[in-house]
Short mmCIF file of C-alpha atoms and ligand atoms in Angstrom, two decimals:
data_model
loop_
_atom_site.label_atom_id
_atom_site.label_comp_id
_atom_site.label_asym_id
_atom_site.label_seq_id
_atom_site.Cartn_x
_atom_site.Cartn_y
_atom_site.Cartn_z
CA UNK Z 1 78.91 66.99 114.94
CA UNK Z 2 80.05 65.77 118.33
CA UNK Z 3 83.61 65.30 117.08
CA UNK Z 4 83.64 68.71 115.54
CA UNK Z 5 82.34 70.30 118.73
CA UNK Z 6 84.95 68.51 120.79
CA UNK Z 7 87.74 69.68 118.48
CA UNK Z 8 86.45 73.24 118.51
CA UNK Z 9 86.25 73.33 122.32
CA UNK Z 10 89.78 72.02 122.72
CA UNK Z 11 91.12 74.45 120.15
CA UNK Z 12 89.23 77.28 121.85
CA UNK Z 13 90.82 76.52 125.18
CA UNK Z 14 94.28 76.33 123.65
CA UNK Z 15 93.83 79.66 121.96
CA UNK Z 16 92.59 81.17 125.19
CA UNK Z 17 95.61 79.89 127.09
CA UNK Z 18 97.94 81.25 124.41
CA UNK Z 19 96.20 84.60 124.42
CA UNK Z 20 95.35 84.48 120.72
CA UNK Z 21 92.56 86.98 121.11
CA UNK Z 22 91.36 87.34 117.55
CA UNK Z 23 91.29 83.61 116.85
CA UNK Z 24 89.65 82.96 120.19
CA UNK Z 25 86.91 85.42 119.42
CA UNK Z 26 86.30 83.97 115.95
CA UNK Z 27 86.22 80.42 117.21
CA UNK Z 28 83.96 81.31 120.14
CA UNK Z 29 81.52 82.88 117.68
CA UNK Z 30 81.62 79.80 115.49
CA UNK Z 31 81.14 77.57 118.52
CA UNK Z 32 78.10 79.46 119.70
CA UNK Z 33 76.61 78.93 116.22
CA UNK Z 34 77.45 75.23 116.23
CA UNK Z 35 75.98 74.83 119.70
CA UNK Z 36 72.59 76.08 118.54
CA UNK Z 37 71.39 72.66 117.44
CA UNK Z 38 72.74 70.90 120.53
CA UNK Z 39 71.78 73.36 123.21
CA UNK Z 40 70.02 76.54 122.13
CA UNK Z 41 70.12 78.05 125.65
CA UNK Z 42 73.86 77.57 126.01
CA UNK Z 43 74.40 78.90 122.49
CA UNK Z 44 72.40 82.02 123.31
CA UNK Z 45 74.24 82.52 126.58
CA UNK Z 46 77.60 82.16 124.80
CA UNK Z 47 76.62 84.63 122.12
CA UNK Z 48 75.43 87.25 124.57
CA UNK Z 49 78.49 86.70 126.76
CA UNK Z 50 80.68 87.31 123.74
CA UNK Z 51 78.80 90.40 122.71
CA UNK Z 52 79.30 91.86 126.19
CA UNK Z 53 83.04 91.41 126.12
CA UNK Z 54 83.60 92.57 122.57
CA UNK Z 55 83.23 96.27 123.20
CA UNK Z 56 84.96 96.36 126.56
CA UNK Z 57 87.67 93.85 127.07
CA UNK Z 58 90.08 92.03 124.89
CA UNK Z 59 91.93 88.93 126.01
CA UNK Z 60 95.38 89.93 127.19
CA UNK Z 61 97.87 89.22 124.41
CA UNK Z 62 100.86 87.13 125.39
CA UNK Z 63 103.03 90.21 125.17
CA UNK Z 64 102.15 93.84 125.63
CA UNK Z 65 102.89 96.54 123.09
CA UNK Z 66 106.11 97.34 124.92
CA UNK Z 67 107.56 94.07 123.71
CA UNK Z 68 106.96 94.78 120.04
CA UNK Z 69 110.43 95.10 118.46
CA UNK Z 70 111.58 98.33 116.82
CA UNK Z 71 110.41 98.92 113.26
CA UNK Z 72 107.80 96.17 113.48
CA UNK Z 73 104.33 97.62 113.14
CA UNK Z 74 101.57 95.45 114.52
CA UNK Z 75 97.93 95.94 113.59
CA UNK Z 76 95.80 93.88 115.95
CA UNK Z 77 92.76 94.08 113.70
CA UNK Z 78 93.87 94.89 110.18
CA UNK Z 79 91.36 96.31 107.73
CA UNK Z 80 91.31 96.38 103.94
CA UNK Z 81 91.69 99.77 102.29
CA UNK Z 82 90.19 98.45 99.07
CA UNK Z 83 88.20 95.51 97.77
CA UNK Z 84 90.88 93.28 96.20
CA UNK Z 85 90.57 92.04 92.62
CA UNK Z 86 93.23 89.53 91.71
CA UNK Z 87 93.63 87.36 88.63
CA UNK Z 88 92.14 83.92 89.12
CA UNK Z 89 95.52 82.21 89.59
CA UNK Z 90 96.52 84.59 92.39
CA UNK Z 91 93.16 84.37 94.13
CA UNK Z 92 93.27 80.57 94.00
CA UNK Z 93 96.72 80.41 95.55
CA UNK Z 94 95.82 82.85 98.31
CA UNK Z 95 92.62 80.95 99.06
CA UNK Z 96 94.57 77.70 99.24
CA UNK Z 97 96.69 79.15 102.06
CA UNK Z 98 93.57 80.16 103.99
CA UNK Z 99 91.99 76.80 103.33
CA UNK Z 100 95.01 74.92 104.66
CA UNK Z 101 95.14 77.07 107.80
CA UNK Z 102 91.46 76.56 108.52
CA UNK Z 103 91.89 72.83 108.04
CA UNK Z 104 95.18 72.65 109.89
CA UNK Z 105 93.91 70.19 112.49
CA UNK Z 106 93.30 67.60 109.78
CA UNK Z 107 96.69 68.31 108.22
CA UNK Z 108 98.53 68.09 111.52
CA UNK Z 109 96.83 64.80 112.38
CA UNK Z 110 98.18 63.46 109.08
CA UNK Z 111 101.68 64.68 109.94
CA UNK Z 112 101.44 67.66 107.59
CA UNK Z 113 101.17 71.37 108.16
CA UNK Z 114 99.56 74.30 106.36
CA UNK Z 115 101.66 76.54 104.11
CA UNK Z 116 103.75 78.61 106.50
CA UNK Z 117 105.88 80.70 104.17
CA UNK Z 118 104.86 82.54 101.03
CA UNK Z 119 106.67 84.88 98.66
CA UNK Z 120 104.58 87.39 96.73
CA UNK Z 121 106.24 88.97 93.75
CA UNK Z 122 105.29 91.23 90.88
CA UNK Z 123 105.37 94.87 89.78
CA UNK Z 124 104.50 97.65 92.25
CA UNK Z 125 100.90 98.61 92.98
CA UNK Z 126 99.21 95.34 92.03
CA UNK Z 127 97.96 94.25 95.44
CA UNK Z 128 100.76 92.40 97.23
CA UNK Z 129 100.45 94.40 100.43
CA UNK Z 130 96.69 94.12 100.06
CA UNK Z 131 97.11 90.33 99.88
CA UNK Z 132 99.12 90.20 103.11
CA UNK Z 133 96.37 92.18 104.81
CA UNK Z 134 93.66 90.02 103.33
CA UNK Z 135 95.43 86.87 104.59
CA UNK Z 136 95.69 88.29 108.11
CA UNK Z 137 91.98 89.11 108.12
CA UNK Z 138 90.95 85.74 106.71
CA UNK Z 139 93.11 83.92 109.24
CA UNK Z 140 91.94 86.11 112.11
CA UNK Z 141 95.47 87.09 113.04
CA UNK Z 142 97.16 90.43 113.59
CA UNK Z 143 99.32 91.80 110.78
CA UNK Z 144 102.92 92.48 111.81
CA UNK Z 145 104.81 94.37 109.11
CA UNK Z 146 108.54 94.81 108.89
CA UNK Z 147 109.81 96.96 106.07
CA UNK Z 148 113.14 95.37 105.26
CA UNK Z 149 114.33 98.32 103.19
CA UNK Z 150 113.93 100.61 106.20
CA UNK Z 151 115.54 98.07 108.50
CA UNK Z 152 118.50 97.54 106.19
CA UNK Z 153 119.12 101.26 106.12
CA UNK Z 154 120.05 101.27 109.75
CA UNK Z 155 123.41 100.22 111.10
CA UNK Z 156 123.96 96.55 110.22
CA UNK Z 157 124.68 95.40 113.74
CA UNK Z 158 121.34 96.88 114.72
CA UNK Z 159 119.64 95.33 111.69
CA UNK Z 160 120.76 91.89 112.82
CA UNK Z 161 119.53 92.38 116.36
CA UNK Z 162 116.26 93.79 115.15
CA UNK Z 163 115.61 90.96 112.78
CA UNK Z 164 116.32 88.37 115.44
CA UNK Z 165 113.85 90.10 117.75
CA UNK Z 166 111.21 90.33 115.04
CA UNK Z 167 111.54 86.65 114.17
CA UNK Z 168 111.40 85.77 117.86
CA UNK Z 169 108.26 87.84 118.23
CA UNK Z 170 106.49 86.01 115.41
CA UNK Z 171 107.55 82.66 116.83
CA UNK Z 172 105.75 83.40 120.08
CA UNK Z 173 102.86 85.56 118.88
CA UNK Z 174 100.50 84.24 116.25
CA UNK Z 175 100.44 86.77 113.42
CA UNK Z 176 100.97 87.22 109.73
CA UNK Z 177 104.57 88.38 109.68
CA UNK Z 178 104.86 90.50 106.57
CA UNK Z 179 108.39 91.20 105.34
CA UNK Z 180 107.88 93.96 102.80
CA UNK Z 181 110.54 94.93 100.24
CA UNK Z 182 112.23 91.62 100.81
CA UNK Z 183 114.68 92.28 97.98
CA UNK Z 184 116.35 94.99 100.10
CA UNK Z 185 118.27 92.08 101.53
CA UNK Z 186 120.13 91.54 98.30
CA UNK Z 187 120.49 95.20 97.42
CA UNK Z 188 122.45 96.56 100.32
CA UNK Z 189 125.91 97.55 99.21
CA UNK Z 190 128.33 97.10 102.02
CA UNK Z 191 131.94 97.92 102.62
CA UNK Z 192 134.42 95.20 103.47
CA UNK Z 193 133.86 95.49 107.19
CA UNK Z 194 130.17 94.86 106.73
CA UNK Z 195 130.36 91.81 104.50
CA UNK Z 196 130.57 89.33 107.36
CA UNK Z 197 127.67 90.88 109.19
CA UNK Z 198 125.56 91.09 106.05
CA UNK Z 199 126.17 87.41 105.31
CA UNK Z 200 125.17 86.60 108.85
CA UNK Z 201 121.92 88.52 108.51
CA UNK Z 202 121.07 86.86 105.22
CA UNK Z 203 121.78 83.49 106.80
CA UNK Z 204 119.57 84.22 109.78
CA UNK Z 205 116.71 85.01 107.41
CA UNK Z 206 117.33 82.05 105.14
CA UNK Z 207 117.32 79.71 108.06
CA UNK Z 208 114.21 81.31 109.47
CA UNK Z 209 112.37 80.83 106.18
CA UNK Z 210 113.68 77.29 105.86
CA UNK Z 211 112.68 76.16 109.31
CA UNK Z 212 109.66 78.35 109.87
CA UNK Z 213 107.37 76.75 112.40
CA UNK Z 214 105.18 77.98 115.18
CA UNK Z 215 101.96 79.92 115.14
CA UNK Z 216 102.61 82.53 112.45
CA UNK Z 217 102.41 82.75 108.68
CA UNK Z 218 105.47 84.36 107.12
CA UNK Z 219 104.74 86.41 104.00
CA UNK Z 220 107.47 88.19 102.07
CA UNK Z 221 106.89 90.57 99.17
CA UNK Z 222 109.13 91.95 96.47
CA UNK Z 223 108.82 94.06 93.33
CA UNK Z 224 112.07 92.65 92.00
CA UNK Z 225 112.07 88.90 92.12
CA UNK Z 226 115.04 88.94 89.76
CA UNK Z 227 117.15 90.64 92.44
CA UNK Z 228 116.59 87.77 94.81
CA UNK Z 229 118.93 84.88 94.94
CA UNK Z 230 117.26 81.68 93.71
CA UNK Z 231 118.59 80.09 96.89
CA UNK Z 232 116.20 82.38 98.75
CA UNK Z 233 113.21 82.00 96.46
CA UNK Z 234 113.09 78.23 96.54
CA UNK Z 235 112.99 78.18 100.33
CA UNK Z 236 109.42 79.47 100.34
CA UNK Z 237 106.66 76.89 100.36
CA UNK Z 238 104.49 79.03 98.10
CA UNK Z 239 105.64 81.53 95.49
CA UNK Z 240 102.83 83.63 94.11
CA UNK Z 241 103.35 85.73 91.02
CA UNK Z 242 101.22 88.86 90.70
CA UNK Z 243 101.18 89.58 86.98
CA UNK Z 244 100.95 93.08 85.49
CA UNK Z 245 97.24 93.97 85.63
CA UNK Z 246 95.05 92.96 82.69
CA UNK Z 247 92.39 95.27 81.29
CA UNK Z 248 89.67 93.15 82.94
CA UNK Z 249 91.37 93.38 86.31
CA UNK Z 250 91.71 97.16 86.13
CA UNK Z 251 88.13 97.36 84.84
CA UNK Z 252 86.82 95.35 87.80
CA UNK Z 253 88.68 97.55 90.28
CA UNK Z 254 87.30 100.68 88.62
CA UNK Z 255 83.77 99.27 88.69
CA UNK Z 256 84.10 98.42 92.37
CA UNK Z 257 85.11 102.06 92.93
CA UNK Z 258 81.84 103.23 91.40
CA UNK Z 259 82.98 103.93 87.84
CA UNK Z 260 80.08 103.13 85.45
CA UNK Z 261 80.63 99.77 83.70
CA UNK Z 262 81.16 100.98 80.13
CA UNK Z 263 83.65 103.67 81.18
CA UNK Z 264 85.38 101.17 83.50
CA UNK Z 265 85.82 98.79 80.60
CA UNK Z 266 87.27 101.38 78.26
CA UNK Z 267 89.57 102.85 80.92
CA UNK Z 268 90.58 99.34 81.94
CA UNK Z 269 91.89 98.86 78.43
CA UNK Z 270 93.84 102.10 78.54
CA UNK Z 271 95.28 101.58 82.02
CA UNK Z 272 96.14 97.89 81.73
CA UNK Z 273 99.70 96.95 82.60
CA UNK Z 274 100.05 99.96 84.90
CA UNK Z 275 99.96 99.80 88.70
CA UNK Z 276 96.37 99.46 89.92
CA UNK Z 277 97.23 101.98 92.60
CA UNK Z 278 97.54 104.43 89.72
CA UNK Z 279 93.98 103.76 88.56
CA UNK Z 280 92.60 104.12 92.10
CA UNK Z 281 94.50 107.37 92.55
CA UNK Z 282 92.97 108.78 89.36
CA UNK Z 283 89.48 107.85 90.55
CA UNK Z 284 90.02 109.66 93.86
CA UNK Z 285 91.43 112.69 92.10
CA UNK Z 286 88.51 112.76 89.67
CA UNK Z 287 86.01 112.41 92.48
CA UNK Z 288 87.59 115.39 94.25
CA UNK Z 289 87.42 117.46 91.10
CA UNK Z 290 83.80 116.52 90.69
CA UNK Z 291 83.03 117.51 94.27
CA UNK Z 292 84.98 120.75 94.24
CA UNK Z 293 84.65 121.97 90.68
CA UNK Z 294 81.18 120.68 89.91
CA UNK Z 295 82.62 118.76 86.95
CA UNK Z 296 80.85 115.57 86.16
CA UNK Z 297 82.74 112.65 87.70
CA UNK Z 298 82.97 110.66 84.47
CA UNK Z 299 84.22 113.64 82.48
CA UNK Z 300 86.75 114.44 85.21
CA UNK Z 301 88.01 110.87 85.15
CA UNK Z 302 88.43 110.86 81.38
CA UNK Z 303 90.30 114.15 81.56
CA UNK Z 304 92.60 112.84 84.30
CA UNK Z 305 93.43 109.70 82.34
CA UNK Z 306 94.14 111.73 79.21
CA UNK Z 307 96.33 114.15 81.19
CA UNK Z 308 98.27 111.27 82.60
CA UNK Z 309 98.94 109.87 79.16
CA UNK Z 310 100.06 113.25 77.92
CA UNK Z 311 102.44 113.68 80.87
CA UNK Z 312 103.82 110.20 80.31
CA UNK Z 313 104.48 110.74 76.65
CA UNK Z 314 106.08 114.14 77.39
CA UNK Z 315 108.46 112.53 79.87
CA UNK Z 316 109.25 109.77 77.42
CA UNK Z 317 110.02 112.11 74.54
CA UNK Z 318 112.14 114.36 76.79
CA UNK Z 319 114.12 111.30 77.88
CA UNK Z 320 114.75 110.36 74.28
CA UNK Z 321 116.19 113.81 73.61
CA UNK Z 322 118.28 113.71 76.81
CA UNK Z 323 119.65 110.32 75.78
CA UNK Z 324 120.57 111.58 72.31
CA UNK Z 325 122.32 114.70 73.65
CA UNK Z 326 124.10 112.63 76.28
CA UNK Z 327 125.36 110.22 73.64
CA UNK Z 328 126.56 113.22 71.67
CA UNK Z 329 128.84 113.98 74.61
CA UNK Z 330 126.98 116.91 76.19
CA UNK Z 331 127.15 117.40 79.95
CA UNK Z 332 124.05 117.33 82.15
CA UNK Z 333 124.39 121.12 82.62
CA UNK Z 334 124.53 121.72 78.88
CA UNK Z 335 121.52 119.46 78.27
CA UNK Z 336 119.53 121.20 81.02
CA UNK Z 337 120.25 124.60 79.48
CA UNK Z 338 119.41 123.47 75.99
CA UNK Z 339 116.06 121.94 76.98
CA UNK Z 340 115.14 124.58 79.52
CA UNK Z 341 114.67 122.05 82.32
CA UNK Z 342 116.40 121.78 85.68
CA UNK Z 343 119.75 120.08 86.19
CA UNK Z 344 118.14 117.61 88.62
CA UNK Z 345 115.57 116.59 86.02
CA UNK Z 346 118.34 115.79 83.57
CA UNK Z 347 120.27 113.83 86.20
CA UNK Z 348 117.14 111.87 87.06
CA UNK Z 349 116.48 111.15 83.38
CA UNK Z 350 120.07 109.98 82.90
CA UNK Z 351 119.71 107.67 85.86
CA UNK Z 352 116.49 106.14 84.46
CA UNK Z 353 118.12 105.82 81.03
CA UNK Z 354 121.15 104.05 82.46
CA UNK Z 355 118.91 101.64 84.41
CA UNK Z 356 116.84 100.71 81.34
N1 LIG Y 401 94.53 93.78 92.97
C1 LIG Y 401 94.03 94.93 93.46
N2 LIG Y 401 92.71 95.05 93.70
C2 LIG Y 401 92.20 96.20 94.17
N3 LIG Y 401 92.94 97.29 94.47
C3 LIG Y 401 94.26 97.23 94.26
C4 LIG Y 401 94.88 96.05 93.75
N4 LIG Y 401 96.21 96.26 93.65
C5 LIG Y 401 96.43 97.52 94.08
N5 LIG Y 401 95.26 98.11 94.45
C6 LIG Y 401 95.13 99.49 94.97
O1 LIG Y 401 96.43 100.05 95.05
C7 LIG Y 401 96.83 100.25 96.41
C8 LIG Y 401 98.27 99.82 96.60
O2 LIG Y 401 98.39 98.43 96.38
P1 LIG Y 401 99.46 97.53 97.15
O3 LIG Y 401 98.79 96.32 97.65
O4 LIG Y 401 100.17 98.36 98.17
O5 LIG Y 401 100.45 97.17 95.97
P2 LIG Y 401 101.87 96.42 96.05
O6 LIG Y 401 102.08 95.96 97.45
O7 LIG Y 401 101.74 95.30 95.06
O8 LIG Y 401 102.88 97.43 95.60
C9 LIG Y 401 95.85 99.43 97.22
O9 LIG Y 401 95.67 99.97 98.51
C10 LIG Y 401 94.59 99.48 96.38
O10 LIG Y 401 93.91 100.71 96.58
MG1 LIG Y 402 103.48 96.81 98.77
#
């Protein structure tokens, strides 16, 4: 107990000096609980002191908002938009990261360190962004998100500068640095002039991942792991695969959103393999219909799911026809006229067909 208290006090002071407000607050709360057995009066005084400050003041962060680099969005106290439901393998790997961070003192004493870099990959809408948020909350750190796709769209010279600033920020400010759409790195087509700069940017990132140290956890996410160079993937200490959602997973999410168990189970079966975000969107839409149109929520939900399937199969059959006509040598204009759809729809279909 004494040892633990001593460690906690030292850590608390270090966090205070470094201005790690969220961690400081969490540790101070834990300390006041630990102190209860040793000195109830001091514990009570600590707790009430903390309560007083919580509403009014926050410890000054090491850098003010003005120093946050362009395109980096920092949420000091991230919140979850939904209760996450991950497959057991994913949950276990995420929990391991949290566990190692909470036990980092023991690891560091043994010359080790907690997992500092993680790559999350899997289809869209299965909870990767949710996982980054969840990690930030569990670790008591702000969430700093950089959307790489957006960054890469800007002028490359600027991209490089921005990235360097963002990495520098995370090296001096404890946070979960979340690099979303990480594959954008490999996707950018560049003209000859840009090639050197692009290589430089990729190298900066590779080195950063390789040698990541300091107070932050680096989390990258991608929907297209296959687009990433294996040289990049193997640099991460943890690679977590988010599989396409199973019927149980979708069912659990639906249940947690208030869908009655038997309906959740049957819809889970129908919506498995699709983005979970899709299922949550249908629930919201159904709830709105129920509120506005006085339709029963369950009936509305079943109708919405059926409508979605109908729309999907319509799109699929139209695409088959477009593909056949295209193979027969018809132009997009001719196909559009023949099917009575817009030229843009045909172009979009052709693009999807060519990507398949
Ligand atoms: N595993 C999950 N558990 C609960 N809700 C989920 C899950 N995955 C996705 N969702 C819902 O879909 C939304 C979008 O998910 P998100 O984490 O952004 O997906 P990704 O980053 O994998 O594309 C979430 O805000 C949540 O409402
Ligand atoms: Mg995402």
